[in-house]
Short mmCIF file of C-alpha atoms and ligand atoms in Angstrom, two decimals:
data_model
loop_
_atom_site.label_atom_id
_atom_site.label_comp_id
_atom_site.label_asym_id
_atom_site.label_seq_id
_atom_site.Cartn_x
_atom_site.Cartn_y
_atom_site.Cartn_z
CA UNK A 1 25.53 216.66 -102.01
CA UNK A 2 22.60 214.81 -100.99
CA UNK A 3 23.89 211.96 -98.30
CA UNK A 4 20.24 210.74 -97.14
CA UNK A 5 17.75 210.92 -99.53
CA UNK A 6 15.20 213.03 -99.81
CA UNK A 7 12.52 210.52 -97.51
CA UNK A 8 15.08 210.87 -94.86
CA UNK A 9 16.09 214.34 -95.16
CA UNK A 10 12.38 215.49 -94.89
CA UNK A 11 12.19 213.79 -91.65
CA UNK A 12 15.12 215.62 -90.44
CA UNK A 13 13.98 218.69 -91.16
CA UNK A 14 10.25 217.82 -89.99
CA UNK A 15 12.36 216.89 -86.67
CA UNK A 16 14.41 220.03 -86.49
CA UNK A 17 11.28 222.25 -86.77
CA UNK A 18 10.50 221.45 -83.54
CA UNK A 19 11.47 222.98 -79.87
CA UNK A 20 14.92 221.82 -78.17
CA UNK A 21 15.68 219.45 -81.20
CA UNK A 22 18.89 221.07 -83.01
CA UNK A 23 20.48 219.28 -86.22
CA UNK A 24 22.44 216.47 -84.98
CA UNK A 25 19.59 215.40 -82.66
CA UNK A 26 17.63 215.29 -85.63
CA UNK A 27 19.66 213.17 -87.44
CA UNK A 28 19.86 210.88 -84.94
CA UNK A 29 16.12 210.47 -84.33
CA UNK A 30 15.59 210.49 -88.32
CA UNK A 31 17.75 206.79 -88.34
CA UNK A 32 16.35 205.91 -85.27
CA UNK A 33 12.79 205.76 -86.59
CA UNK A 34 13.86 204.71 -89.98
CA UNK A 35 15.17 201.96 -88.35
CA UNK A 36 12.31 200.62 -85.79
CA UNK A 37 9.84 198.02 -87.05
CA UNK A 38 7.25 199.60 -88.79
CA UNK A 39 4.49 198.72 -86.42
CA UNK A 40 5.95 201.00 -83.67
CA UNK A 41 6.63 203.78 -86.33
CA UNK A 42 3.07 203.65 -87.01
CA UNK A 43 1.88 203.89 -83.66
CA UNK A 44 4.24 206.65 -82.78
CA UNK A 45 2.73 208.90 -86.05
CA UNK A 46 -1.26 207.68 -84.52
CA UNK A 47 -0.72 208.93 -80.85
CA UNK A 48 0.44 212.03 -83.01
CA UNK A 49 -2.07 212.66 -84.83
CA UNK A 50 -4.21 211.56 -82.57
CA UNK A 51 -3.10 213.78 -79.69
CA UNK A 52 -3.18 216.91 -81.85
CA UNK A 53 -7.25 215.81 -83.09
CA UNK A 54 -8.47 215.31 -79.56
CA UNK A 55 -6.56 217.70 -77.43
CA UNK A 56 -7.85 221.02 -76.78
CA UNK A 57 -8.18 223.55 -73.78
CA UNK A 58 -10.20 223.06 -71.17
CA UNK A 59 -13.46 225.89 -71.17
CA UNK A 60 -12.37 226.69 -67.65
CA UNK A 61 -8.69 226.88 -66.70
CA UNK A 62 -7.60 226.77 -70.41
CA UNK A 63 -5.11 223.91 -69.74
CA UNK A 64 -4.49 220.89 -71.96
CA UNK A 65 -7.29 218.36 -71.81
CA UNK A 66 -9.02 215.51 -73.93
CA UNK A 67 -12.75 216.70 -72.70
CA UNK A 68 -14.27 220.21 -72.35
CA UNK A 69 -12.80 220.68 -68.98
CA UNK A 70 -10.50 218.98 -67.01
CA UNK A 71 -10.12 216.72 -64.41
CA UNK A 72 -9.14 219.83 -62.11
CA UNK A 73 -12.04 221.50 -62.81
CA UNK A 74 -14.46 218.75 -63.12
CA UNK A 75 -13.85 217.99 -59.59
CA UNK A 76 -15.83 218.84 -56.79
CA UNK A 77 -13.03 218.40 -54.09
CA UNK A 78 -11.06 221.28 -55.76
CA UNK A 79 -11.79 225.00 -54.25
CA UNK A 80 -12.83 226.36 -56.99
CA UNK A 81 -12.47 229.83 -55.67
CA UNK A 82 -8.83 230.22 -55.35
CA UNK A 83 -7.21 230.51 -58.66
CA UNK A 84 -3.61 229.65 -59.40
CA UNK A 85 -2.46 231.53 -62.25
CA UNK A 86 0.39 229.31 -64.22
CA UNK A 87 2.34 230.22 -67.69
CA UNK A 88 1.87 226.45 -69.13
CA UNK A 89 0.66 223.08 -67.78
CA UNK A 90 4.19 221.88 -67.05
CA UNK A 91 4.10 224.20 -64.42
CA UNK A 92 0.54 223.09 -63.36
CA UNK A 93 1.85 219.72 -63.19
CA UNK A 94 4.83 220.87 -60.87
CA UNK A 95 2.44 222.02 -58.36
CA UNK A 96 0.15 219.01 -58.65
CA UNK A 97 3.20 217.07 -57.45
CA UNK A 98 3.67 219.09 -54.31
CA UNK A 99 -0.19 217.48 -53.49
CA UNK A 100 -0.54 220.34 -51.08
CA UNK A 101 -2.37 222.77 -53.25
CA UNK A 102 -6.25 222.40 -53.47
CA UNK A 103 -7.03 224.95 -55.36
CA UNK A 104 -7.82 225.40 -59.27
CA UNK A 105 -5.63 226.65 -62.20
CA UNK A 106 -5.55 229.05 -64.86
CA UNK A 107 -3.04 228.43 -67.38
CA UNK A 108 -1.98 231.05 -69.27
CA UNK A 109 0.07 229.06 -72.26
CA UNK A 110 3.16 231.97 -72.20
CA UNK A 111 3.64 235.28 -70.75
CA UNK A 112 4.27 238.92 -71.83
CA UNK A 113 7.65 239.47 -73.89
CA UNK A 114 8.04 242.97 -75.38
CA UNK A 115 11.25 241.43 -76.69
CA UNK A 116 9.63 238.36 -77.76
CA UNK A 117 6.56 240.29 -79.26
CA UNK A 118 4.79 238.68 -77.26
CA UNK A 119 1.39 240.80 -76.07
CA UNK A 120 -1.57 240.62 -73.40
CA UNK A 121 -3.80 239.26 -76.76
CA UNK A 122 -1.03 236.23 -77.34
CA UNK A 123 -1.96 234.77 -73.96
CA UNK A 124 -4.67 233.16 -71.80
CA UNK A 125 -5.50 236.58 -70.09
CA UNK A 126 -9.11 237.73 -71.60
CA UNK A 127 -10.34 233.91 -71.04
CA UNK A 128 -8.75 234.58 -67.10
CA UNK A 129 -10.92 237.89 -66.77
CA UNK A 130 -13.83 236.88 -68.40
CA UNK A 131 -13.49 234.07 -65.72
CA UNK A 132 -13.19 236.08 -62.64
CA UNK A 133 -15.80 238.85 -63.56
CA UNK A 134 -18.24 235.63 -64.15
CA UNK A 135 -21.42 236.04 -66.35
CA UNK A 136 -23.80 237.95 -63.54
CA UNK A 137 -20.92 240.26 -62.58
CA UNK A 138 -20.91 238.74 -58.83
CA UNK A 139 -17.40 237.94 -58.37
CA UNK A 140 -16.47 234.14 -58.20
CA UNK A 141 -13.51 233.93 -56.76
CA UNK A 142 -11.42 234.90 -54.07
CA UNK A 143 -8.23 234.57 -54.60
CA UNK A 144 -5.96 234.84 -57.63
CA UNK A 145 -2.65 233.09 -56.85
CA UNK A 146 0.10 234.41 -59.44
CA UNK A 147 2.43 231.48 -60.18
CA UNK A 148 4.49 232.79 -63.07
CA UNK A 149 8.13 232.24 -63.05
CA UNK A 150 10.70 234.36 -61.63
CA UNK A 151 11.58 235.70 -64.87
CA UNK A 152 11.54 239.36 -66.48
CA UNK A 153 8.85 238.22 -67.97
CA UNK A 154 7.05 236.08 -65.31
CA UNK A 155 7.56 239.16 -63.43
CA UNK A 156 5.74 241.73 -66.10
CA UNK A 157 2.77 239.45 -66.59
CA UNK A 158 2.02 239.41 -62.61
CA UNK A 159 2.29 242.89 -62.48
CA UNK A 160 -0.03 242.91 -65.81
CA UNK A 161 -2.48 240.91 -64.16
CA UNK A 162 -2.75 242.59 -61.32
CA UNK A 163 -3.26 245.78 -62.65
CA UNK A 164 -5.95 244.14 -65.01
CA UNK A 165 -8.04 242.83 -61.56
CA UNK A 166 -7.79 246.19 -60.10
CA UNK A 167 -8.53 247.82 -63.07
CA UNK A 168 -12.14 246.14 -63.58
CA UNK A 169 -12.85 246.51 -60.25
CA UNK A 170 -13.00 243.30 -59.08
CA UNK A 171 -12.46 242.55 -55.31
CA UNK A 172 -10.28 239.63 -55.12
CA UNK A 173 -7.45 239.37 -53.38
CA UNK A 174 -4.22 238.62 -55.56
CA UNK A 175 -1.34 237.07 -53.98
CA UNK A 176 2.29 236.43 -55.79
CA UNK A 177 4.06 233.39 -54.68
CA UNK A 178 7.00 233.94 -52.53
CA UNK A 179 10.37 233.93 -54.20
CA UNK A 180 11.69 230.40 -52.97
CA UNK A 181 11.42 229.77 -56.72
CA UNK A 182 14.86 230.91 -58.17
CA UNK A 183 14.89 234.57 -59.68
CA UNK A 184 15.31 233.70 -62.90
CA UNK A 185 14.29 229.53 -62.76
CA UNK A 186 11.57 227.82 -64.15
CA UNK A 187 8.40 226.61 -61.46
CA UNK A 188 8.67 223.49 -63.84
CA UNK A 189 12.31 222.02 -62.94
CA UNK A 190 11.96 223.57 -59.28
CA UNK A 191 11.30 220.46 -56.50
CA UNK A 192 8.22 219.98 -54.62
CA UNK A 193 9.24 221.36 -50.98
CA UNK A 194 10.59 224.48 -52.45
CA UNK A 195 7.20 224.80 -54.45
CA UNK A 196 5.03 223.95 -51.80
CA UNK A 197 7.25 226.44 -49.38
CA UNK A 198 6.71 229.15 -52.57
CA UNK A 199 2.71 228.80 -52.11
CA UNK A 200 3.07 228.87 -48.25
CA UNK A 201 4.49 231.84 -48.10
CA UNK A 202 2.40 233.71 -50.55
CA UNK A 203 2.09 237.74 -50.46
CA UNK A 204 -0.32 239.97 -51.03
CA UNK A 205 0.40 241.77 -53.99
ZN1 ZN X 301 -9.60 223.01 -66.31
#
């Protein structure tokens, strides 16, 4: 039996399709926007739209950004040789909070997941070595800071990385950040002194 109509019922399935938002959430946001003014519906499907037209990596770090690079990388107070290598930019965003790291980013937008199906080619990680080895094969950085989570997979795609640095020869020295993050817990939802105490006590990897 169709209870909504088929307007409705579109939107609820629109809603479902995306992360974290299971069926009765949907619902509930379906009559909530069916029932604010139109004005505001309007301006909620622009910023959408919009967002998804002028959004697109940034040609350095690869992170989310309405220009071709971001603020990060545009400025010159950053230390553009020490590289902080992050799964997404909620976790970039973490460590901007701490306000203690001056470094730059390189987001990575997932990591390796055999179970996922989820390879070295589904990731940020030719953009990171093509960055590293630069174009006139001096080497442009000195320091790759792995900041992927504590996870199996966090885990996997440090290791990956590392092997990839060592692998083209590069001389940079790769650090992992130290384990204050929870084994296991996202950098994202972790607070600021136990990131900051993560960088701080950094290893050599
Ligand atoms: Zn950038």
């Amino acid at each position: 039996m169709d209870l909504y109509g088929s307007h409705i019922n579109r939107l609820i399935e629109e809603l479902q399709g995306l992360p974290g938002i299971g069926s009765k959430t949907a619902q509930r946001l379906a009559f909530h926007i069916v029932n604010m003014p139109k004005e505001r519906v309007q301006s909620l499907a622009d910023s959408m739209t919009e967002a998804r037209e002028h959004v697109n990596y940034c040609r350095e770090c690869c992170t989310l950004t309405d220009g071709e690079l971001c603020p990060i990388c545009r400025s010159e107070k950053r230390n553009h040789r020490q590289i902080m290598v992050v799964e997404n930019p909620r976790d970039l965003a973490a460590y901007e909070r701490t306000g203690r790291y001056e470094g730059v980013y390189h987001v990575l937008h997932g990591a390796i997941s055999p179970m996922l199906g989820i390879g070295p080619n589904d990731i940020k990680l030719r953009e990171l070595m093509q960055r590293l080895q630069g174009s006139d094969g001096e080497k442009n950085c000195d320091e790759v800071i792995i900041a992927t989570n504590a996870s199996v997979e966090g885990e996997t795609t440090a290791m990956y990385i590392l092997k990839l640095i060592r692998t083209l020869g590069l001389d940079i020295k790769v650090t992992r950040i130290a384990s204050g993050v929870p084994v296991g817990g996202d950098i994202e939802n972790t607070d600021e002194v136990t990131l900051e105490r993560a960088l701080l006590g950094r290893t050599e990897m």
